[in-house]
Coordinates of C-alpha atoms in Angstrom, one line a residue:
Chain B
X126 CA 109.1 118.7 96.3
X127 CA 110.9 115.5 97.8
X128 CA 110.5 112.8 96.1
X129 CA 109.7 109.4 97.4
X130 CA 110.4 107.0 94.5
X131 CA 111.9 107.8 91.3
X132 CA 111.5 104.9 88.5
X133 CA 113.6 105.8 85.1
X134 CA 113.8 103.9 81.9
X135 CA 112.6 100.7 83.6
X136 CA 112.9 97.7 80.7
X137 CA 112.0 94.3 81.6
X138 CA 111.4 91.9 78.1
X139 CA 109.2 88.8 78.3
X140 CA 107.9 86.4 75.5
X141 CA 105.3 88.1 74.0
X142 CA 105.0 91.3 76.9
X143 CA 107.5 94.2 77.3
X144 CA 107.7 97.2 80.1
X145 CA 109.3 99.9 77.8
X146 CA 111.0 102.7 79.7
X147 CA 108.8 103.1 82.3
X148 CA 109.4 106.3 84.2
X149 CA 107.4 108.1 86.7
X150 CA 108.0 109.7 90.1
X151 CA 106.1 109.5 93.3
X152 CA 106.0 113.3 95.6
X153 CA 106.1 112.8 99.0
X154 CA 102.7 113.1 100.5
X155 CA 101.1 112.1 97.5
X156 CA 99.0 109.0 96.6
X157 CA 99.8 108.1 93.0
X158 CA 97.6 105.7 91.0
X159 CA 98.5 103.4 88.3
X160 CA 96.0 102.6 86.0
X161 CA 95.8 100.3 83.3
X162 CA 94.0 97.2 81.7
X163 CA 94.8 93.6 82.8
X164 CA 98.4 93.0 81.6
X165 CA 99.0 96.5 80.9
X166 CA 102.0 95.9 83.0
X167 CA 101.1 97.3 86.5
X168 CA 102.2 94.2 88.4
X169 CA 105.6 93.8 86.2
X170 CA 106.3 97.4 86.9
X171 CA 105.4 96.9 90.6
X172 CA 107.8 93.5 90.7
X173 CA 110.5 95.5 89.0
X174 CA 109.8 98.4 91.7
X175 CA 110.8 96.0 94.9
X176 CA 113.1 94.2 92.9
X177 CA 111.1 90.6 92.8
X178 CA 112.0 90.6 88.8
X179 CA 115.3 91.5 87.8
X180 CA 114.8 94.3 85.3
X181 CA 116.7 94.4 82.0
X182 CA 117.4 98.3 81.9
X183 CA 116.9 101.0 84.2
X184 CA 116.7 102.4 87.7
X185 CA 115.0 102.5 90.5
X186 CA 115.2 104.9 93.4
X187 CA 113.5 105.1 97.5
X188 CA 113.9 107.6 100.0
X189 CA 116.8 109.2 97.6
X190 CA 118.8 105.7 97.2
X191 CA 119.8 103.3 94.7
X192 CA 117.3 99.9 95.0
X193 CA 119.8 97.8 94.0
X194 CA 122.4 98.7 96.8
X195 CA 120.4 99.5 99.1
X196 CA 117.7 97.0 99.2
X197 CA 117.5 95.9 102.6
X198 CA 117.3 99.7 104.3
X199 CA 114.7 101.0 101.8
X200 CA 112.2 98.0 102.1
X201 CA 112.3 98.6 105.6
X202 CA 110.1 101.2 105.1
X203 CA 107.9 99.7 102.5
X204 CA 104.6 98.1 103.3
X205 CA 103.4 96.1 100.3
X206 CA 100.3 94.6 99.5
X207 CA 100.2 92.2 96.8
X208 CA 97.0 91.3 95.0
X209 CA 97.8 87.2 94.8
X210 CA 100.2 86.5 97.7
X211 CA 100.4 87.0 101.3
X212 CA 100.9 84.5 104.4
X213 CA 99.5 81.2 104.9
X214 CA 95.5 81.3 104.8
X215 CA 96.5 78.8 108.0
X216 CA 98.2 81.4 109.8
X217 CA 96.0 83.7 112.5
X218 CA 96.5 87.4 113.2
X219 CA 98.1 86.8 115.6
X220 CA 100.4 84.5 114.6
X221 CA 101.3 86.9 111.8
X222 CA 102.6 89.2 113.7
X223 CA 105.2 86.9 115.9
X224 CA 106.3 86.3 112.1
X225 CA 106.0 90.0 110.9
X226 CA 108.0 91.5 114.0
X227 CA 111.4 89.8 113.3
X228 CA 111.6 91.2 109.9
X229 CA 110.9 95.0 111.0
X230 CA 112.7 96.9 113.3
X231 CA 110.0 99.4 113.9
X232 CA 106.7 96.2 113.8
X233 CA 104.7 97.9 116.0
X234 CA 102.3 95.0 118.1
X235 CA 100.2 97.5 120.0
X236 CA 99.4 99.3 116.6
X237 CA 98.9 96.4 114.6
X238 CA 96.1 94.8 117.1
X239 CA 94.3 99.0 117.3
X240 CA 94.2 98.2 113.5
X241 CA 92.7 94.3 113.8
X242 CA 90.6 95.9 116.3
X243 CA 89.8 98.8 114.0
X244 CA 88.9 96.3 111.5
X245 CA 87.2 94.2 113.6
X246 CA 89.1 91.0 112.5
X247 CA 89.5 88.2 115.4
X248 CA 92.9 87.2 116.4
X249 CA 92.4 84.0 116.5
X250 CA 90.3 82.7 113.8
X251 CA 92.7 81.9 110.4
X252 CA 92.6 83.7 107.3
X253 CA 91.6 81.3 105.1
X254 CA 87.5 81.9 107.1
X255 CA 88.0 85.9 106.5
X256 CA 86.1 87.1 103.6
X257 CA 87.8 89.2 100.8
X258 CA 87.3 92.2 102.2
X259 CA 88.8 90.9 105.7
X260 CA 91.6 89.0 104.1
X261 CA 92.6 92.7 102.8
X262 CA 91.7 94.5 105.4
X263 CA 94.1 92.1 107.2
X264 CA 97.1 92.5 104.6
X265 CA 97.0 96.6 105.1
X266 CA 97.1 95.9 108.5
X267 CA 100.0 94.0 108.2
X268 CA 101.8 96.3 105.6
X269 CA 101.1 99.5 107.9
X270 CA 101.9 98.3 111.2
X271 CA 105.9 99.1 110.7
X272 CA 105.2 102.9 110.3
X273 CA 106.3 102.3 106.5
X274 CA 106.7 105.3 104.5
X275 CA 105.5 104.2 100.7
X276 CA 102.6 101.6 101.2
X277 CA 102.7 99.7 97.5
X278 CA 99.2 98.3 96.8
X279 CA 98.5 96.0 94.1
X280 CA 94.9 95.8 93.2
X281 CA 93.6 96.2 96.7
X282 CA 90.1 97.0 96.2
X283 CA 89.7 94.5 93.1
X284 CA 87.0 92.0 94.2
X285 CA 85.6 93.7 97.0
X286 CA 81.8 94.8 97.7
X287 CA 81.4 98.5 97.5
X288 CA 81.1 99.1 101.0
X289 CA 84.5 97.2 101.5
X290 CA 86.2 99.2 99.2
X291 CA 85.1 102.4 100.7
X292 CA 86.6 101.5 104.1
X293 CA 89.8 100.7 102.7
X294 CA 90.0 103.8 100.6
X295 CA 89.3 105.5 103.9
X296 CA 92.2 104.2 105.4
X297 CA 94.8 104.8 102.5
X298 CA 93.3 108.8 103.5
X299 CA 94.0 108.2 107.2
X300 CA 97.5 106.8 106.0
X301 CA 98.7 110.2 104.0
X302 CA 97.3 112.9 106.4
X303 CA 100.5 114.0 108.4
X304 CA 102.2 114.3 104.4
X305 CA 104.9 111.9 105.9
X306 CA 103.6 109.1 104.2
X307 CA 102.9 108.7 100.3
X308 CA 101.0 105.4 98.4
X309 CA 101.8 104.2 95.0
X310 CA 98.4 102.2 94.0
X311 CA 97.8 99.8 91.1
X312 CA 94.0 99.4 90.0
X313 CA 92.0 98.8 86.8
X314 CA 88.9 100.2 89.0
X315 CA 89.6 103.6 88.3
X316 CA 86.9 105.3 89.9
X317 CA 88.3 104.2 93.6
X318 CA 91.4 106.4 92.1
X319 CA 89.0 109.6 91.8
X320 CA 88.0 109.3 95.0
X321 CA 92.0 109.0 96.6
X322 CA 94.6 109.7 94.2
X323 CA 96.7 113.2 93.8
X324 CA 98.0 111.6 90.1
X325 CA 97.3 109.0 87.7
X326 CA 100.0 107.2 85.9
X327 CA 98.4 105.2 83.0
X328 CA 100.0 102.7 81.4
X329 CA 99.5 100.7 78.3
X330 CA 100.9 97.8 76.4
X331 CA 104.4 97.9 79.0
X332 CA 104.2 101.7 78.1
X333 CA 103.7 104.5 80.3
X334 CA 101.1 106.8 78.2
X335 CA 100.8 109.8 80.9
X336 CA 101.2 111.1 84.7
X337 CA 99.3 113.9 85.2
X338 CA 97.7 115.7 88.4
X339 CA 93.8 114.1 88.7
X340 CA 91.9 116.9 88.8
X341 CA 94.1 118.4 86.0
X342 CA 92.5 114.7 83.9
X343 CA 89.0 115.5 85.7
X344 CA 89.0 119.6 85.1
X345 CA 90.9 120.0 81.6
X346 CA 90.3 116.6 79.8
X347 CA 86.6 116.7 78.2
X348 CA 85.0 114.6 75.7
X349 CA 83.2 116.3 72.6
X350 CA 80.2 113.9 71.6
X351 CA 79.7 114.6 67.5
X352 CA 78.3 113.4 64.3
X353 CA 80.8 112.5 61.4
X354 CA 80.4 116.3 59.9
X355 CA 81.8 118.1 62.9
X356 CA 84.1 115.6 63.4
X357 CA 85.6 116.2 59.8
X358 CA 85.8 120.1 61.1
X359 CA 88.4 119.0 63.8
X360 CA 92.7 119.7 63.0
X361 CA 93.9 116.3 64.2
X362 CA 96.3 117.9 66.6
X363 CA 93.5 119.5 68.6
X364 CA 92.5 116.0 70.1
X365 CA 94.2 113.4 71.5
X366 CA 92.2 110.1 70.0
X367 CA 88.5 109.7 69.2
X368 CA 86.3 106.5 69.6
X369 CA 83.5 105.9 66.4
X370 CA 80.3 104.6 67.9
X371 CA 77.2 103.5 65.6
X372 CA 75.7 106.6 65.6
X373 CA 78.3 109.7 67.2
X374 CA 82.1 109.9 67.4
X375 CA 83.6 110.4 71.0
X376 CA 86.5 112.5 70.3
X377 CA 88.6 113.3 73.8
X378 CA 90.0 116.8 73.8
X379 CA 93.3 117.4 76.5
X380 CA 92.1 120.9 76.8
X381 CA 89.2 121.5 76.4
X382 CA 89.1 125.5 77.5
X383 CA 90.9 126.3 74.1
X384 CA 88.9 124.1 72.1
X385 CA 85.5 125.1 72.9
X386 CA 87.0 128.3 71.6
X387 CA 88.4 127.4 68.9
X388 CA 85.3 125.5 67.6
X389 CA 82.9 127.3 68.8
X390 CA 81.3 123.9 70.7
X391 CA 79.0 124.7 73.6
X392 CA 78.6 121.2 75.7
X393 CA 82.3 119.5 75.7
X394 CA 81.1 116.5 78.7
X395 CA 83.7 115.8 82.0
X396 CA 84.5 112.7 81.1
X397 CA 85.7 110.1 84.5
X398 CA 89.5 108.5 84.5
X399 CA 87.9 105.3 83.0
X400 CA 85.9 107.3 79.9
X401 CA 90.0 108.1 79.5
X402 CA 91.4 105.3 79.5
X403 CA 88.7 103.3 77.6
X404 CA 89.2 106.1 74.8
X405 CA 93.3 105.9 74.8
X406 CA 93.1 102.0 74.4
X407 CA 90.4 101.7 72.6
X408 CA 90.6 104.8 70.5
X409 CA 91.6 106.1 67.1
X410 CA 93.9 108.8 65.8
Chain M
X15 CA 120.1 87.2 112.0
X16 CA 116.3 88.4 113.0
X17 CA 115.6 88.0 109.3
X18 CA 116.6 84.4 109.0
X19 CA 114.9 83.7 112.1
X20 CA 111.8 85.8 110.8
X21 CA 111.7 83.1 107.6
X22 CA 112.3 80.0 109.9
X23 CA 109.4 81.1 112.4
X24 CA 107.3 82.0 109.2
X25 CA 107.7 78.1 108.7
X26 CA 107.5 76.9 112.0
X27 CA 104.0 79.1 112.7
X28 CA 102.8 77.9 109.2
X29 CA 103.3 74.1 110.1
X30 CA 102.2 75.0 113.5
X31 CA 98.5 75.6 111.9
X32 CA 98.4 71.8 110.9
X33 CA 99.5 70.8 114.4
X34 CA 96.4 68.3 115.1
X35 CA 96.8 66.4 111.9
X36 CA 100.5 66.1 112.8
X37 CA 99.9 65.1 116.6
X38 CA 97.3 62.1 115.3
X39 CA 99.6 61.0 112.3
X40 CA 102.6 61.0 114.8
X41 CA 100.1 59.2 117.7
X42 CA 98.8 56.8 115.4
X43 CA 102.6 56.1 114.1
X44 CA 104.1 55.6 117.6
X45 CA 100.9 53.2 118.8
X46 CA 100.8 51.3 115.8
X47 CA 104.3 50.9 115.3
X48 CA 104.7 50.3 119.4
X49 CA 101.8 47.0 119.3
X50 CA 103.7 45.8 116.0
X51 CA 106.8 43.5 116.4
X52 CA 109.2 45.7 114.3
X53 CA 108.6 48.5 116.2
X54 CA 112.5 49.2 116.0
X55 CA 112.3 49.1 112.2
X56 CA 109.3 51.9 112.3
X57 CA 110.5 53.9 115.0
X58 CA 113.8 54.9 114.3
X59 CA 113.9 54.0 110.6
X60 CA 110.3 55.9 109.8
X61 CA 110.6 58.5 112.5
X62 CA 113.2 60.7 110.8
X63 CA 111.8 59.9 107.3
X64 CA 108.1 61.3 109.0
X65 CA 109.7 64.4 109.8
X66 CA 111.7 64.8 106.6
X67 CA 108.9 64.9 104.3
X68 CA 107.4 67.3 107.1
X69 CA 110.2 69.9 106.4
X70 CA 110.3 69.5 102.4
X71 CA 106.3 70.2 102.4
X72 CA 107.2 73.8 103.7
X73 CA 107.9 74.1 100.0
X74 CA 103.8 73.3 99.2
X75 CA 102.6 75.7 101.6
X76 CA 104.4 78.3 100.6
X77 CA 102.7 77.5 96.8
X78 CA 99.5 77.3 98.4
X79 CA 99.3 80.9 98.9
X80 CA 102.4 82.3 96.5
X81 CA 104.2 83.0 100.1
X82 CA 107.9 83.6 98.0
X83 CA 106.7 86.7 96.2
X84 CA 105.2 88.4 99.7
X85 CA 108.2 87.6 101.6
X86 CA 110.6 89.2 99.0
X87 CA 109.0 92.5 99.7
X88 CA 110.1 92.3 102.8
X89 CA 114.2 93.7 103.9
X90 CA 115.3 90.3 102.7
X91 CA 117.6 89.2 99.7
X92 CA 116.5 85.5 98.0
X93 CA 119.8 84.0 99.5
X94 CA 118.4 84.8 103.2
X95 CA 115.5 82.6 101.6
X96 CA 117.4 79.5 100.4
X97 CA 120.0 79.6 103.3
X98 CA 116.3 79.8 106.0
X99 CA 114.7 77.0 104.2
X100 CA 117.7 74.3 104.6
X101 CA 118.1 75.6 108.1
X102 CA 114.4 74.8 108.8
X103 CA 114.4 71.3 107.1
X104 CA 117.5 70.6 109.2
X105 CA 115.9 71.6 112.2
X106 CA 112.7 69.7 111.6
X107 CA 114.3 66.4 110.1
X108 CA 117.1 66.3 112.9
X109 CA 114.2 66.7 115.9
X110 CA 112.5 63.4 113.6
X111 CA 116.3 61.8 114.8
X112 CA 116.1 62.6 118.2
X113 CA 112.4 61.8 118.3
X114 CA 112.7 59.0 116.7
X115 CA 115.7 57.8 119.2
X116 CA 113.7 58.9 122.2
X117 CA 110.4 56.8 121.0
X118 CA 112.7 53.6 120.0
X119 CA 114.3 53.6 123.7
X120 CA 111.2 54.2 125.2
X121 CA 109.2 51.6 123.4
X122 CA 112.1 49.2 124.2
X123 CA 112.4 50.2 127.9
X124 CA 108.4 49.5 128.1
X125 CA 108.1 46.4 126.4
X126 CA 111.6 44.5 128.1
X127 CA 111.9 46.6 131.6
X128 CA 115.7 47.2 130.2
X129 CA 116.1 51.0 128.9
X130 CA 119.9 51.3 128.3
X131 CA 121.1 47.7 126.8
X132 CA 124.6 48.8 125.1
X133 CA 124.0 46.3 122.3
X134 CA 120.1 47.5 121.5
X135 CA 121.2 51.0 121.6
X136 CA 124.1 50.3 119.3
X137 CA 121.9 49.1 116.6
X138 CA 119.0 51.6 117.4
X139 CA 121.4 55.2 117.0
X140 CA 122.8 52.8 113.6
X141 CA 119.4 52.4 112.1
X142 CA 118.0 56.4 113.5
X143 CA 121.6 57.6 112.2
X144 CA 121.2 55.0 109.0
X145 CA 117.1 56.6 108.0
X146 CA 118.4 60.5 108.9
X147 CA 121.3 60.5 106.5
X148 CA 119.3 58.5 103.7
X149 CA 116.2 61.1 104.5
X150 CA 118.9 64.1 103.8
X151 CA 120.4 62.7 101.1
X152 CA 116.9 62.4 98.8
X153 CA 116.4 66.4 100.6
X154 CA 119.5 67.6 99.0
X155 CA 118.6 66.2 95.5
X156 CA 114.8 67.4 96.1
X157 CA 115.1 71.3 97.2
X158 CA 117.4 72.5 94.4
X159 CA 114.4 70.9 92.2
X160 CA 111.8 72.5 94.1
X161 CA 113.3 75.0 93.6
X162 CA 113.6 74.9 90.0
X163 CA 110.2 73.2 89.0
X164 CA 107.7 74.2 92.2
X165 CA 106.8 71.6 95.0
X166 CA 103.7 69.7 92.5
X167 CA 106.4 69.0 89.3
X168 CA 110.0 69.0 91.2
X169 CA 108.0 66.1 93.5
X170 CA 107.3 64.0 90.1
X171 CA 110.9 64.7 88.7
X172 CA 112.6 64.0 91.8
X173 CA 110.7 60.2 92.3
X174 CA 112.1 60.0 88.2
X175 CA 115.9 61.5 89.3
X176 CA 116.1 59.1 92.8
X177 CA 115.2 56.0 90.9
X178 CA 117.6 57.3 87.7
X179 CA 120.1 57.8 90.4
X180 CA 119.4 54.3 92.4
X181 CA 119.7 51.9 89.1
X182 CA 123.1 54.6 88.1
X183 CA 124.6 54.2 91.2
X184 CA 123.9 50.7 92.2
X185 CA 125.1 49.8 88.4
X186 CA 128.8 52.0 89.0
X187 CA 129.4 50.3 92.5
X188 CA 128.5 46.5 91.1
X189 CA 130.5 47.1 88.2
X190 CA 133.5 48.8 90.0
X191 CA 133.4 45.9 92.7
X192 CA 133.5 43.2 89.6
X193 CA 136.2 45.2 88.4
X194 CA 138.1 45.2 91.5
X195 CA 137.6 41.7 92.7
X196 CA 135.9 42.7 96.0
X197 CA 132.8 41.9 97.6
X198 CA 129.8 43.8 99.1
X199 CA 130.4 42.3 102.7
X200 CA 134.6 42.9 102.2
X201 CA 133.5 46.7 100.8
X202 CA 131.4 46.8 104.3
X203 CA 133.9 45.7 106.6
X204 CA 136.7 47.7 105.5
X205 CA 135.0 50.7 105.6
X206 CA 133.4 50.1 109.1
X207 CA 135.2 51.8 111.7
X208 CA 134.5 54.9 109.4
X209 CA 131.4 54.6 108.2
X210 CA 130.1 57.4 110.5
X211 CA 132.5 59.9 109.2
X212 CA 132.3 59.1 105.6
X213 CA 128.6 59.4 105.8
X214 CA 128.7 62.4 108.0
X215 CA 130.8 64.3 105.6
X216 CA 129.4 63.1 102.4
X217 CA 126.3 64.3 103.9
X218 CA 127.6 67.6 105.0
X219 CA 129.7 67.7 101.0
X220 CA 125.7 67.4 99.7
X221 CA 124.1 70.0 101.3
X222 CA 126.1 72.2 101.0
X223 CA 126.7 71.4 97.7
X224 CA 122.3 71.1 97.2
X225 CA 122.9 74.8 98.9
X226 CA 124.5 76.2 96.4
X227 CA 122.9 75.1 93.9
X228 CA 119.6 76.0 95.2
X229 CA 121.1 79.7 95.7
X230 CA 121.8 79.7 92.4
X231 CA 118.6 78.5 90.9
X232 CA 116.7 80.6 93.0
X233 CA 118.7 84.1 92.3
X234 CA 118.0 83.3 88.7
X235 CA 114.4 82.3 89.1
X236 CA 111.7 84.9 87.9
X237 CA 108.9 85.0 91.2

C-alpha cells in the first residue's frame, strides 16, 4: 500500500518536554488518529510534520518526497486545520477565499461556497459572530476547498456540542470515500476516533506507545476486571499494564483470545480506545 | 509571486474589516486638522505617521488570532512572510505620503483659492517627505522587534530602544560637532542640496538592513 506520509525518528527537545523518535506512517486512503493526553505531544508532532518547528532529528516524508526540499509542492496538497489559529475573526467567508485562492493553484471558489452553503455559514457575516462549531465548520471548508490530498486536523471536534461534532465527522467520511484522499487527525476525545479512524497512533510523554488497526484495539484488546487473588495468578508478560482500583484490579490483556485460554477466564470486557489509553498512562506494570 | 501577493491581500482584507473606524479616524483627522491653523503641520506631518502605525498594527492582528502559525501551513517559506510584511507596510505608509500630499494641497487650494504655489508646495513635499522617512525609520527599528518579542512587548521595548537611540544619537552628533568646530545650521546647509538623497538612501540602507534582520529572527523563531 502507498503511503501518504512517512514520519521516522522525529526528535524535537524543549525545556522540560521532548518528542522522542516519533515514527508512524499514514496508508493512503486511510484516516489515522493520534491520540494522546494534553501535552502528550500531538501538536509538536503535528508542527514538526508541516515544518512550523524546526525538528532536531529526523525525517519527514509527503506524497513520496523529502519535506524539507520539497516544502512548497507537498503543502500544496495539504489542508490543515489548526486547533488555535486560523484567519482574522474580522475576515468574512468570503473574503477568505479572495485570500485563500492566491496561495493554491487548484482553490476551487465554486466548491468552497457548495461547502459554506453545505454548512449553512453566511458569506457575509465575520467569523468572530460564528459559533464553535461554525468557526470549524468554516476552517474544514477552507482546508478542503483546494482538492488537498492529506487533510491534517488538530483537535477539530474539541469543544464542540455533540451534534456539531457528528457533522464534522460526517464530512472527514465524505472526504476519504473515493480512497484518493487520507486524514491524519489529532484528538484526546477518543471516541469521535471509533466512530472514523482506520488506525490509532497513541502517543505519550513525546513518545509514540503504538499504531495499530482500530478494530484490531476494539476486537483483540480486552480488559480482565479481577480481585487481588486472580491477579496474583497472572505471568506479567501476559498483560500489557493493569490499573488497582479500591476494590478490583483492571488488568488490560493485548490478546485476549489466548488469554481467556490460558486462564481459563470467562468474561474478559471490550474495553473503548479511551479505557486504553487511561490504562497505558495511568497504569502499572 | 501569487504567494507574496496571497500574504499582502491577507493584510489588506484583514485591515479592510476595520475600514469604518479607519474612514471616521481619517475624517475626523482631515476636518479637524482642515478648521485648525496648522493644518500643514497635521496634514502632511501626521498623515504619513497615521498610516505608518496602520501598517505596523498588521503585526497585532495577526496575534489576535495566532495568524503566523495558519499561514505557514500553507506552500510558503517564513522568508515569503517577512519579505510580504515590509512590502505591505511600504505600501500602506507610502499611500499615507501621497494622501497626506493630496489632503495638504487640497486643504491649501480651499482655504487661499491658489492650488499650485511653487514655494507652499516646496515646503509641503519637504515636511510629507520629512514625516514619511522619520515614520520608516522608527518601522525599521520596530519590525525586526516585533518580530522578536510579539506586537504587545516589541511595542514597549521599541518606545525604550527609540528614546535609547534619540538621547545616543543626539549625544554622538553634539559631541562630534563640538569636536569639529561646526554648527547645527553650518551642518544643515552644507548638506542641503543633498539632503534628499542622503535620506533616501539611508532609508533604503535601513530597511533593508531591518529586512534582514527580520529574516533572520524570524527563520530562527519557534511559531
Amino acid at each position: 500500500m502507498e503511503n501518504v506520509l512517512e514520519v521516522k525518528d522525529l526528535c524535537k527537545k524543549y525545556m522540560g518536554f521532548e518528542l522522542k523518535n516519533v515514527n508512524f506512517i499514514i496508508p493512503k486512503g486511510m484516516i489515522i488518529g493520534l491520540i494522546g493526553e494534553n501535552g502528550a505531544g500531538k501538536t509538536t508532532t503535528i508542527k514538526a510534520i508541516l515544518n512550523i518547528i524546526d525538528k532536531d532529528k529526523g525525517q519527514v516524508k509527503i506524497f513520496g518526497l523529502d519535506l524539507q526540499q520539497n516544502e512548497k509542492k507537498i503543502k500544496q496538497d495539504i489542508g490543515v486545520v489548526l486547533d488555535d489559529s486560523f484567519l482574522s475573526e474580522y475576515l468574512n467567508p468570503k473574503s477568505i477565499s479572495k485570500i485563500m485562492k492566491n496561495f493554491y493553484p487548484n482553490w476551487d471558489e465554486k466548491l468552497y461556497f457548495k461547502y459554506l452553503e453545505k454548512f449553512e455559514l453566511p458569506l457575509d457575516k465575520i467569523s468572530k459572530e460564528f459559533s464553535s462549531g461554525m468557526k470549524m465548520k468554516l476552517k474544514i471548508a477552507t482546508a478542503i476547498s483546494h482538492k488537498p490530498k492529506l487533510l491534517i486536523l488538530d483537535e477539530p471536534t474539541s469543544g464542540l456540542d455533540p451534534v456539531a461534532r457528528n457533522d464534522i465527522l460526517d464530512i472527514f467520511q465524505e472526504f476519504i470515500e473515493d480512497g484518493e484522499h487520507s486524514i491524519l487527525l489529532s484528538s484526546h476525545i477518543t471516541s469521535d476516533l471509533e466512530h472514523i479512524a482506520d488506525y490509532i497512533t497513541f502517543i505519550n510523554n513525546g513518545e509514540i506507545i503504538f499504531t495499530k488497526p482500530k478494530d484490531e484495539l476494539t476486537e483483540n484488546f480486552g480488559i480482565v476486571k479481577c480481585d487481588e487473588n486472580d491477579f496474583q495468578k497472572f505471568n506479567k508478560n501476559d498483560y500489557v499494564k493493569y490499573k488497582k482500583n479500591k476494590y478490583e484490579y483492571d488488568v488490560l490483556i493485548e490478546n485476549k483470545y489466548e488469554f481467556k485460554r490460558k486462564y481459563d477466564i470467562s468474561v474478559i470486557d471490550k474495553p473503548s480506545i479511551e479505557d486504553i489509553m487511561l490504562i497505558y498512562i495511568k497504569g502499572e506494570k | 509571486m501569487n504567494i507574496i501577493k496571497g500574504l499582502i491581500v491577507k493584510d489588506f482584507q484583514t485591515i479592510k474589516s476595520y475600514k469604518s473606524t479607519i474612514f471616521f479616524m481619517i475624517l475626523l483627522f482631515v476636518v479637524c486638522s482642515f478648521l485648525s491653523n496648522n493644518f500643514v503641520i497635521s496634514l502632511s506631518v501626521f498623515m504619513p505617521l497615521l498610516f505608518g502605525m496602520l501598517g505596523l498594527s498588521s503585526f497585532s492582528y495577526d496575534d489576535l488570532a495566532k495568524v503566523d502559525k495558519y499561514v505557514l501551513t500553507f506552500p510558503v517559506n517564513k522568508k515569503d512572510v517577512v519579505k510580504a510584511r515590509y512590502m505591505y507596510i511600504l505600501i500602506v505608509t507610502l499611500s499615507g505620503t501621497v494622501l497626506g500630499l493630496i489632503f495638504t494641497i487640497l486643504a491649501q487650494g480651499i482655504k487661499t483659492s491658489s492650488f499650485f504655489d511653487k514655494e507652499f508646495l516646496s515646503s509641503v513635499l519637504a515636511s510629507v517627505i520629512g514625516s514619511s522617512v522619520g515614520i520608516m525609520f522608527i518601522q525599521s527599528l520596530q519590525i525586526p522587534i516585533m518580530y522578536k518579542f510579539g506586537a504587545e512587548k516589541g511595542r514597549i521595548i521599541q518606545m525604550i530602544m527609540i528614546v535609547v537611540l534619540m538621547i545616543g544619537i543626539s549625544l554622538i552628533v553634539t559631541t562630534l560637532m563640538n569636536f569639529l568646530g561646526i554648527s547645527l545650521e553650518n551642518l544643515l546647509s552644507m548638506l542641503k542640496n543633498y539632503l534628499i538623497v542622503i535620506l533616501g538612501i539611508t532609508m533604503i540602507a535601513m530597511y533593508l538592513l531591518s529586512f534582514i534582520i527580520s529574516c533572520k529572527i524570524y527563520c530562527k523563531k519557534e511559531i
